[in-house]
Amino acid sequence: MTDETVETTPGRLGALKGLLNNSLISRLLREGMNEQGWLYAIAILAMLVVALTSAATAWVMQRIIDALGHPENHAGVAMVSITVMVIFTVKGIANYTQVVFMSRAGNRIVARQQIRLYQKLMRQGVGFFNINESSDLLMRVTQSAQAARSLIEVVVTSMVRDLLTLFGLICVMVYQQPLLSSVMLIIGPLTMIGLRYILRHVRVIMEKEMASLSEIIKVIQETSGGIQIIKIFSLEKRMNRRMEGAVKQVETRSNAVARLEAITSPLMETLSGFAIAGVVYLSAFGAFGSEATTPGQLMSFVTALLMAYEPAKRLSRMRVTIESKMVGVRIMFELLDQPETISEAENATTLPPGPGKMEMRNLGFAYAKDKRVLRDVNLTFEPGKTTALVGPSGAGKSTVLNLAMRLYDPTEGNVLIDGQDIRDVTFDSLRARMSFVGQGTFLFSTSVMENIRVSRPDATDEEVYEAARAAHAHEFIAKLDEGYETQVGENGTFLSGGQRQRLSIARAFLRRAEILLLDEATSALDADSEALIKDALREVTKDVTTIVIAHRLSTVLEADRIYVMEDGRVVEFGTARELLDHGGVFKRLFDQQFGGSGGMQGVQ
Ligand SMILES: Nc1ncnc2c1ncn2[C@@H]1O[C@H](COP(=O)(O)OP(=O)(O)OP(=O)(O)O)[C@@H](O)[C@H]1O
């Protein structure tokens, strides 16, 4: 159930949301208990002992006071002293055990949830990352697991230790002063009324605080990624203002939550103060004299009353704390429960090695509903041949590659490799057959060597050098301070655009896959480098099914077949020669680039 579905009936909103929350809490507890059951069992046992020893502390006050009234009874005084020592020793050990085991269980929950969240992200398709901003994901993964931990801690501690302690102390109170206790039991619950007001606000404020936190992360990310543009266009002031706005919002909201949480203290304190004052007053005037009260009993009662204050306060604030943590837990489960945008078939098989023929049959595709990007596209990529996709910007060429790699599933039609629908095979076996160089050259923040080797982790150093030579990257790598061990910086900041592209090409060469996809793979290179890499490509792609996308038509003139795309459709195909003779879209694009027949040399 989502909040939108509930929103339609405002009257029932609160109740339904409460239900949703409760089911989330029980799910969180169930999962927590299932995974860390024994850690919690020990902690809960220790809490039980804490509760018992707390009640015993109050109870023993009677013995202390009464024993002090009879100092001549040495054995009695000694017995009371030993009892006090035992109670406090056991309480100390139980407290320690409870804290240590609760923390262990909590830390493990944070660790496991963060891993679960990350694994969930890994299973998501590319489409998921298009619609979920990275700052939001960062916030969810880092904050929400902590919230889950705190929530379990609050619920378990309050429901077990505080509730039992309170119960034990009330028993002592009733035992020692039944009449006075009944007065207290009436006043106590009155404090709960004030809390209803507070609860309503906490959740709303926390939701806004999370959104502002996400905005802070986004500003920092954009600052880091776009620092050049920020400086060149003097956007510093604007970015500062954005940051100040987001930080201010978090500050204001944190203050509001703190105010609401803090209000519970004076509420409880004032009422407790009134109650204690009342007890002292009534006792002094012997209002309860008929109960034959000894000073020890009265002292024991007052001690129990004072000790009950802390657990009662925590219990009364439990809902407020739960509400504030609930927001984090909800966004965590939302992420964990999101359907995967693309997934392997249940009985997916392994795509066996083969010649690497790829066919696309009647493909239709839309990234967003009702916005068709491909229509009835039929393409055949022959094994061992080079096929080019050309056409104006936005025609859908990169989308074809996205579907070939199964980063998305087509909305109509299918993609076949060696006759097998790629939806029926495992991701690993599909992608093992492919290699890719894209428009954006992503590099990891590690060494040059590791960046090339990601495509084939078991490659030897010699194989990496060989791939780098083929991509004409070896020369510049050798000149770097630490050669192949040079760190490239975040996304290759320390390298030029052309150098980054050469590393991407080396990475693709190293993979030695049967199908090679090149999307503007040489666009960042100068004409000389491009010519060199074209030679290397000729060598590397000899027996490889190669699909090339390039705006510079000079790159594709030698292709065995060229498909021309326009507005999501294939409008022409053939060799460069055939297409030029045909005099259609390709001829128009060719003339735009080469100005008439100026570039006809090289056309097969
Ligand atoms: N991730 C995406 N989400 C939504 N729409 C997208 C996405 N990627 C591309 N599009 C849209 O799909 C259409 C085709 O884009 P595509 O990148 O396939 O074109 P292209 O022919 O490769 O263009 P270019 O030559 O400029 O790279 C465009 O209209 C584009 O706006």
XYZ file of C-alpha atoms and ligand atoms in Angstrom:
635
model
C 0.000 0.000 0.000
C 1.335 3.446 -0.796
C 0.535 6.758 0.795
C -1.165 7.893 -2.421
C -3.755 5.152 -2.213
C -4.557 6.161 1.324
C -4.699 9.871 0.561
C -8.187 9.675 -0.964
C -10.065 9.462 2.334
C -8.616 12.088 4.644
C -10.667 10.921 7.616
C -9.162 7.467 7.562
C -5.695 8.678 6.712
C -4.323 8.715 10.246
C -5.676 5.287 11.115
C -4.403 3.707 7.915
C -1.021 5.315 8.239
C -0.852 4.006 11.783
C -1.616 0.545 10.498
C 1.068 0.882 7.853
C 3.570 1.958 10.473
C 2.706 -0.862 12.786
C 3.085 -3.414 10.063
C 6.455 -1.876 9.201
C 7.552 -2.069 12.819
C 6.486 -5.677 13.121
C 8.245 -6.502 9.854
C 11.404 -4.783 11.039
C 11.286 -6.582 14.374
C 10.519 -9.916 12.734
C 13.459 -9.588 10.357
C 15.728 -8.306 13.129
C 14.764 -11.095 15.505
C 15.084 -13.736 12.820
C 18.582 -12.649 11.939
C 19.981 -11.630 15.328
C 17.659 -13.701 17.529
C 20.209 -14.927 20.035
C 21.833 -11.529 20.490
C 18.439 -10.062 21.311
C 17.549 -13.033 23.528
C 20.618 -12.379 25.703
C 19.932 -8.624 25.758
C 16.284 -9.203 26.706
C 17.288 -11.608 29.475
C 19.685 -8.986 30.810
C 16.876 -6.392 30.665
C 14.695 -8.669 32.739
C 17.427 -8.816 35.382
C 17.817 -5.018 35.225
C 14.073 -4.608 35.816
C 14.128 -7.045 38.739
C 17.142 -5.461 40.389
C 15.625 -1.981 39.961
C 12.518 -3.085 41.834
C 14.746 -4.774 44.407
C 16.658 -1.495 44.917
C 13.457 0.305 45.859
C 12.259 -2.583 47.947
C 15.504 -2.869 49.934
C 15.167 0.770 51.072
C 12.564 -0.368 53.575
C 15.024 -2.883 55.008
C 17.798 -0.287 55.143
C 15.760 2.327 56.978
C 14.217 -0.199 59.335
C 17.628 -1.813 60.031
C 19.110 1.620 60.781
C 16.365 2.060 63.339
C 17.704 -1.022 65.137
C 21.537 -0.768 64.985
C 21.856 -3.233 67.867
C 20.771 -6.018 65.502
C 24.222 -6.530 63.929
C 23.249 -9.582 61.969
C 20.246 -7.744 60.482
C 22.386 -4.718 59.424
C 25.037 -6.990 57.906
C 22.380 -8.931 55.999
C 20.914 -5.731 54.543
C 24.383 -4.510 53.512
C 25.165 -7.769 51.754
C 21.779 -7.683 49.988
C 22.474 -4.142 48.737
C 25.890 -5.227 47.417
C 24.456 -8.222 45.616
C 21.624 -6.217 44.060
C 23.935 -3.527 42.712
C 26.538 -5.986 41.442
C 23.945 -8.022 39.566
C 22.357 -4.842 38.200
C 25.735 -3.587 36.964
C 26.521 -6.833 35.167
C 23.027 -7.006 33.638
C 23.246 -3.402 32.449
C 26.599 -4.047 30.811
C 25.373 -7.236 29.117
C 22.250 -5.524 27.853
C 24.132 -2.568 26.332
C 26.813 -4.714 24.716
C 24.417 -7.222 23.154
C 21.879 -4.617 22.026
C 24.675 -2.668 20.339
C 26.049 -5.762 18.670
C 22.648 -6.693 17.319
C 22.078 -3.071 16.236
C 25.423 -2.757 14.497
C 24.820 -5.996 12.679
C 21.410 -4.770 11.552
C 22.972 -1.593 10.119
C 25.630 -3.633 8.324
C 23.170 -6.161 6.905
C 20.594 -3.607 5.835
C 23.194 -1.510 4.039
C 24.397 -4.568 2.177
C 20.813 -5.618 1.364
C 20.059 -2.121 0.080
C 23.173 -2.088 -2.055
C 22.506 -5.570 -3.436
C 18.989 -4.446 -4.288
C 20.419 -1.459 -6.170
C 22.774 -3.796 -8.036
C 19.843 -5.929 -9.186
C 18.001 -2.884 -10.493
C 18.110 -2.120 -14.189
C 19.491 1.062 -15.715
C 15.926 2.419 -15.925
C 15.770 2.556 -12.120
C 18.804 4.839 -11.961
C 17.286 7.130 -14.580
C 14.418 7.976 -12.270
C 16.111 7.808 -8.861
C 18.621 10.536 -8.180
C 21.957 9.424 -6.748
C 21.729 11.878 -3.843
C 18.422 10.342 -2.824
C 19.862 6.815 -3.021
C 22.900 7.871 -1.009
C 20.685 9.307 1.671
C 18.513 6.208 1.766
C 21.367 3.735 2.024
C 23.298 5.672 4.661
C 20.484 7.023 6.842
C 17.749 4.470 6.766
C 19.725 1.509 8.127
C 20.675 3.645 11.122
C 17.029 4.527 11.589
C 16.142 0.821 11.543
C 18.705 0.133 14.237
C 17.484 2.960 16.475
C 13.897 1.939 16.010
C 14.486 -1.654 17.076
C 16.563 -0.444 19.994
C 13.850 1.930 21.181
C 11.078 -0.602 20.792
C 12.922 -3.469 22.479
C 14.396 -1.368 25.281
C 11.159 0.422 26.030
C 8.900 -2.560 25.697
C 11.084 -4.890 27.724
C 13.358 -3.062 30.118
C 11.349 0.073 30.792
C 7.976 -1.599 30.907
C 9.191 -4.381 33.211
C 11.101 -1.951 35.412
C 8.030 0.224 35.698
C 5.906 -2.784 36.480
C 8.363 -3.970 39.165
C 8.499 -0.516 40.757
C 4.732 -0.172 40.733
C 4.518 -3.550 42.483
C 6.874 -2.241 45.175
C 4.828 0.957 45.471
C 1.559 -0.930 45.800
C 3.085 -3.350 48.258
C 4.453 -0.566 50.454
C 1.670 2.039 50.166
C -1.479 0.755 48.417
C -3.546 3.912 48.903
C -0.850 6.372 47.856
C -0.113 4.187 44.843
C -3.675 4.384 43.609
C -3.401 8.206 43.623
C -0.215 7.947 41.529
C -1.736 5.531 39.079
C -4.467 8.022 38.283
C -2.111 10.995 37.775
C 0.435 9.063 35.671
C -1.688 8.329 32.586
C -2.807 11.979 32.413
C 0.619 12.847 31.025
C -0.147 10.773 27.947
C -2.788 13.226 26.768
C -0.234 15.950 26.023
C 1.684 13.559 23.818
C -1.084 13.173 21.249
C -0.439 16.706 20.031
C 3.294 16.087 19.691
C 2.989 12.860 17.721
C 1.001 14.444 14.956
C 3.836 16.809 14.059
C 6.977 14.731 14.376
C 6.457 12.566 11.317
C 5.715 15.436 8.963
C 8.796 17.322 10.107
C 11.042 14.276 9.799
C 9.906 13.586 6.239
C 10.845 17.126 5.280
C 14.174 16.804 7.077
C 15.045 13.709 5.031
C 14.252 15.577 1.805
C 16.512 18.440 2.868
C 19.326 16.017 3.723
C 19.019 14.592 0.250
C 19.271 18.127 -1.177
C 22.509 18.740 0.763
C 24.041 15.602 -0.712
C 22.870 16.661 -4.192
C 24.464 20.105 -3.877
C 27.785 18.551 -2.855
C 27.641 16.024 -5.696
C 26.868 18.702 -8.256
C 29.636 20.902 -6.841
C 32.147 18.107 -7.196
C 30.999 17.030 -10.657
C 30.333 20.476 -12.105
C 33.054 22.553 -10.453
C 34.427 23.669 -13.816
C 31.073 24.996 -15.005
C 30.428 26.545 -11.574
C 33.690 28.488 -11.757
C 33.457 29.473 -15.413
C 29.919 30.795 -15.106
C 30.554 32.257 -11.610
C 27.874 30.172 -9.985
C 29.581 30.094 -6.575
C 27.125 32.482 -4.957
C 24.175 30.607 -6.370
C 25.511 27.266 -5.122
C 26.235 28.810 -1.719
C 22.672 30.046 -1.547
C 21.353 26.589 -2.451
C 23.484 24.977 0.228
C 22.518 27.563 2.819
C 18.851 27.012 2.007
C 19.108 23.236 2.424
C 21.226 23.433 5.579
C 18.894 26.020 7.092
C 15.913 23.762 6.451
C 17.570 20.796 8.154
C 18.536 23.038 11.082
C 15.030 24.420 11.483
C 13.467 20.997 11.287
C 15.957 19.434 13.673
C 15.164 22.214 16.135
C 11.457 21.604 15.723
C 11.831 17.877 16.413
C 14.086 18.575 19.401
C 11.489 21.016 20.747
C 8.720 18.462 20.401
C 10.811 15.722 21.973
C 11.908 17.979 24.802
C 8.394 19.064 25.669
C 7.680 15.584 27.023
C 10.265 16.055 29.790
C 8.835 19.109 31.566
C 5.389 17.605 31.156
C 6.400 14.499 33.036
C 8.693 16.289 35.456
C 6.095 18.785 36.607
C 3.509 16.101 37.189
C 6.004 13.903 39.040
C 7.069 16.847 41.173
C 3.431 17.549 42.113
C 2.919 13.907 42.993
C 6.017 13.622 45.172
C 5.224 16.886 46.926
C 1.725 15.565 47.591
C 3.062 12.343 49.093
C 5.456 14.181 51.414
C 2.714 16.557 52.506
C 0.112 13.883 53.153
C 2.596 11.610 54.931
C 3.837 14.413 57.182
C 0.299 15.075 58.380
C -0.331 11.401 58.916
C -3.095 11.284 56.378
C -2.211 7.664 55.818
C -1.464 6.889 59.424
C -4.185 4.296 59.483
C -2.028 2.135 57.268
C 0.478 1.778 60.084
C 3.297 3.036 57.873
C 6.878 2.571 59.037
C 9.486 5.135 57.884
C 11.119 2.313 55.945
C 7.946 1.599 53.986
C 7.457 5.263 53.162
C 11.077 5.597 52.055
C 10.795 2.498 49.916
C 7.650 3.904 48.307
C 9.244 7.295 47.567
C 12.356 5.593 46.164
C 10.219 3.439 43.851
C 8.308 6.533 42.792
C 11.482 8.462 41.985
C 13.010 5.508 40.173
C 9.849 5.010 38.119
C 10.258 8.475 36.658
C 12.992 7.622 34.124
C 11.421 4.469 32.572
C 8.002 6.156 32.551
C 9.503 9.160 30.769
C 11.164 6.956 28.154
C 7.978 4.986 27.647
C 5.921 8.127 27.182
C 8.418 9.426 24.622
C 8.699 6.097 22.874
C 6.011 6.952 20.337
C 7.661 10.277 19.514
C 11.016 8.570 18.936
C 9.367 5.811 16.923
C 7.608 8.350 14.706
C 10.845 10.177 13.995
C 12.729 6.969 13.115
C 9.803 5.525 11.192
C 10.400 7.873 8.270
C 13.844 6.373 7.714
C 12.542 2.833 8.040
C 9.762 3.504 5.558
C 12.133 4.824 2.895
C 14.354 1.804 3.480
C 11.539 -0.672 2.889
C 10.309 1.355 -0.085
C 13.697 0.856 -1.700
C 13.912 -2.824 -0.768
C 10.399 -3.501 -2.042
C 10.643 -1.642 -5.349
C 10.032 -4.029 -8.195
C 13.135 -4.653 -10.249
C 12.937 -2.774 -13.533
C 14.560 -5.680 -15.331
C 15.273 -9.188 -14.111
C 16.490 -12.569 -15.251
C 13.906 -15.137 -16.323
C 13.276 -17.712 -13.602
C 14.562 -20.570 -15.712
C 17.214 -18.546 -17.538
C 19.759 -20.656 -19.390
C 23.372 -19.987 -20.239
C 23.951 -18.432 -23.632
C 26.554 -20.753 -25.159
C 29.443 -19.393 -27.226
C 28.548 -19.067 -30.888
C 29.311 -17.063 -33.999
C 27.621 -13.956 -32.521
C 24.833 -13.241 -34.962
C 22.434 -10.669 -33.554
C 18.941 -10.047 -34.882
C 16.376 -7.507 -33.785
C 12.842 -8.295 -34.803
C 10.003 -5.745 -34.890
C 11.459 -3.801 -31.971
C 9.388 -1.154 -30.287
C 10.587 0.748 -27.248
C 9.768 3.673 -24.959
C 11.808 4.902 -21.959
C 8.741 6.597 -20.563
C 5.128 5.627 -21.184
C 3.627 6.996 -24.404
C 6.938 8.366 -25.648
C 7.968 5.858 -28.285
C 11.639 5.977 -29.161
C 11.824 2.940 -31.478
C 9.135 1.685 -33.860
C 9.122 -1.558 -35.760
C 12.893 -1.769 -36.014
C 14.365 -4.794 -37.837
C 18.132 -5.176 -37.835
C 20.541 -8.016 -38.541
C 24.130 -7.926 -37.362
C 26.027 -10.615 -39.220
C 28.692 -12.575 -37.349
C 32.221 -11.333 -37.878
C 30.994 -8.302 -39.863
C 30.902 -4.617 -39.051
C 27.508 -2.954 -39.121
C 27.070 0.765 -38.638
C 24.118 2.710 -37.281
C 23.941 6.275 -38.485
C 21.345 8.998 -38.388
C 20.560 12.352 -36.823
C 20.859 12.962 -33.089
C 17.987 11.437 -31.130
C 17.157 8.914 -33.889
C 17.436 6.013 -31.407
C 20.852 4.561 -32.232
C 22.160 4.333 -28.664
C 18.808 2.909 -27.636
C 19.363 0.000 -30.053
C 22.646 -0.766 -28.262
C 20.930 -0.494 -24.861
C 18.459 -3.137 -25.995
C 21.234 -5.292 -27.464
C 22.962 -5.362 -24.075
C 19.619 -5.889 -22.338
C 19.961 -2.794 -20.202
C 16.264 -2.414 -21.011
C 13.677 -4.821 -22.396
C 11.890 -3.866 -25.610
C 8.194 -3.086 -25.280
C 7.577 -4.977 -28.534
C 9.555 -7.496 -30.535
C 12.683 -9.318 -29.498
C 16.445 -9.456 -29.671
C 18.077 -12.738 -30.676
C 21.685 -13.823 -30.394
C 22.500 -16.908 -32.432
C 18.777 -17.558 -32.602
C 18.163 -17.345 -28.843
C 15.983 -14.645 -27.265
C 18.222 -12.714 -24.876
C 15.374 -12.541 -22.334
C 15.742 -16.301 -21.801
C 19.423 -16.290 -20.877
C 21.346 -15.242 -17.785
C 22.753 -11.727 -17.595
C 26.254 -13.021 -16.968
C 26.313 -15.328 -19.993
C 24.782 -12.629 -22.211
C 27.241 -9.952 -21.213
C 30.197 -12.315 -21.357
C 29.606 -12.341 -25.103
C 29.793 -8.561 -25.406
C 32.121 -5.675 -25.087
C 31.263 -1.999 -25.194
C 32.781 1.449 -25.572
C 30.275 4.191 -24.919
C 29.953 7.927 -25.398
C 30.706 8.564 -21.741
C 33.999 7.009 -20.719
C 33.571 5.992 -17.131
C 36.727 5.221 -15.192
C 36.966 3.938 -11.626
C 39.027 5.838 -9.109
C 41.921 3.388 -9.197
C 45.047 2.658 -11.278
C 45.257 2.612 -15.071
C 46.008 -1.123 -14.895
C 42.899 -1.921 -12.846
C 40.746 0.273 -15.073
C 41.652 -1.733 -18.135
C 41.531 -5.063 -16.346
C 37.907 -4.670 -15.142
C 36.722 -6.183 -18.414
C 38.671 -9.402 -17.790
C 39.872 -9.690 -14.192
C 41.985 -12.791 -14.903
C 43.985 -11.121 -17.700
C 47.763 -11.139 -17.251
C 49.757 -7.900 -17.185
C 51.100 -8.772 -20.631
C 47.552 -9.093 -22.020
C 46.678 -5.689 -20.547
C 49.733 -4.116 -22.218
C 48.758 -5.742 -25.489
C 45.214 -4.329 -25.337
C 46.618 -0.911 -24.450
C 48.996 -1.056 -27.420
C 46.129 -1.952 -29.762
C 44.141 1.017 -28.420
C 47.208 3.276 -28.843
C 47.105 3.977 -25.132
C 50.430 2.348 -24.235
C 52.500 5.341 -25.379
C 50.803 7.860 -23.128
C 50.530 5.403 -20.196
C 54.282 4.792 -20.351
C 54.834 8.541 -19.983
C 52.678 8.797 -16.840
C 54.590 9.167 -13.541
C 53.870 5.676 -12.364
C 52.993 4.081 -15.701
C 50.230 1.506 -15.397
C 50.102 2.000 -11.630
C 49.171 5.682 -11.947
C 45.928 6.571 -10.177
C 43.454 8.165 -12.583
C 41.425 10.145 -9.988
C 37.658 10.259 -9.642
C 36.259 9.254 -13.022
C 39.677 9.763 -14.594
C 40.013 13.467 -13.703
C 43.808 13.312 -14.117
C 43.521 12.245 -17.771
C 42.455 14.051 -20.933
C 39.230 13.170 -22.736
C 41.138 11.382 -25.497
C 43.260 9.442 -22.996
C 40.158 8.351 -21.126
C 38.615 7.166 -24.368
C 41.723 5.164 -25.262
C 41.570 3.412 -21.885
C 37.919 2.535 -22.553
C 38.882 1.113 -25.924
C 41.741 -0.893 -24.382
C 39.273 -2.218 -21.823
C 36.925 -3.341 -24.582
C 39.732 -4.945 -26.593
C 40.949 -6.889 -23.570
C 37.571 -8.543 -23.166
C 37.873 -10.321 -26.537
C 34.129 -10.825 -26.785
C 32.369 -12.034 -29.944
C 30.188 -8.946 -30.116
C 31.702 -5.474 -29.910
C 29.499 -2.398 -29.492
C 31.038 0.988 -30.205
C 28.948 4.077 -29.524
C 30.917 7.122 -30.664
C 33.989 5.286 -29.427
C 36.478 7.579 -31.132
C 34.655 10.908 -30.871
C 37.130 12.376 -28.361
C 40.167 11.567 -30.505
C 41.993 13.823 -32.954
C 42.037 12.793 -36.607
C 45.497 11.146 -36.386
C 44.631 9.076 -33.329
C 41.319 8.142 -34.856
C 43.045 6.899 -37.991
C 45.437 4.814 -35.885
C 42.613 3.321 -33.847
C 40.676 2.601 -37.022
C 43.611 0.459 -38.136
C 43.664 -1.290 -34.772
C 39.922 -1.836 -34.970
C 40.257 -3.432 -38.364
C 42.596 -5.938 -36.765
C 40.623 -6.510 -33.557
C 37.221 -6.770 -35.205
C 38.240 -9.238 -37.882
C 36.150 -12.111 -36.537
C 33.951 -10.065 -34.244
C 30.364 -8.975 -34.763
C 30.850 -5.228 -34.546
C 28.173 -2.559 -34.254
C 29.410 0.990 -34.678
C 27.595 4.232 -34.053
C 29.359 7.326 -35.333
C 28.391 10.819 -36.328
C 31.584 11.222 -38.328
C 30.609 9.225 -41.379
C 34.278 8.757 -42.319
C 34.395 6.226 -39.457
C 31.720 4.002 -40.962
C 32.364 4.115 -44.686
C 34.114 0.752 -44.605
C 31.286 -0.986 -42.718
C 29.856 -4.138 -44.327
C 26.379 -2.734 -43.856
C 25.012 0.626 -42.750
C 21.559 1.128 -41.246
C 20.260 4.670 -41.412
C 17.854 5.583 -38.626
C 15.568 8.538 -38.362
C 12.971 9.262 -35.719
C 13.076 5.762 -34.211
C 12.818 3.888 -37.545
C 15.212 2.295 -39.982
C 14.822 4.300 -43.175
C 17.605 2.858 -45.355
C 20.287 0.213 -45.310
C 23.092 -1.013 -47.513
C 26.790 -0.357 -48.090
C 28.020 3.233 -48.238
C 28.221 2.968 -52.010
C 24.668 1.690 -52.352
C 23.309 4.331 -50.002
C 25.069 7.140 -51.831
C 23.742 5.896 -55.123
C 20.284 5.671 -53.608
C 20.440 9.382 -52.818
C 18.386 9.352 -49.609
C 19.028 10.389 -45.986
C 22.564 8.967 -45.941
C 23.489 10.935 -49.061
C 22.107 14.086 -47.425
C 24.113 13.532 -44.230
C 27.192 12.674 -46.286
C 26.946 15.822 -48.358
C 26.483 17.909 -45.185
C 29.725 16.515 -43.780
C 31.862 16.321 -46.873
C 30.343 19.029 -49.029
C 29.304 17.220 -52.198
C 31.541 14.381 -53.335
C 34.698 15.684 -51.635
C 35.016 12.651 -49.406
C 34.141 9.926 -51.873
C 37.586 8.377 -51.631
C 37.420 5.396 -49.358
C 33.796 4.638 -50.175
C 33.532 1.002 -51.131
N 17.416 7.339 -20.378
C 16.509 7.929 -21.144
N 15.319 8.248 -20.638
C 14.374 8.827 -21.396
N 14.544 9.147 -22.686
C 15.717 8.856 -23.249
C 16.763 8.229 -22.514
N 17.813 8.062 -23.338
C 17.440 8.548 -24.527
N 16.185 9.019 -24.492
C 15.431 9.599 -25.605
O 15.346 8.611 -26.605
C 15.533 9.174 -27.880
C 16.624 8.419 -28.618
O 17.832 8.591 -27.928
P 19.172 7.869 -28.366
O 20.196 8.204 -27.343
O 18.909 6.455 -28.644
O 19.486 8.633 -29.722
P 20.783 8.612 -30.588
O 20.331 8.387 -31.992
O 21.784 7.668 -30.040
O 21.269 10.104 -30.399
P 22.756 10.700 -30.366
O 23.300 10.501 -31.714
O 22.540 12.135 -30.030
O 23.488 9.942 -29.293
C 15.835 10.648 -27.667
O 14.656 11.340 -27.976
C 16.155 10.768 -26.213
O 15.659 11.963 -25.708
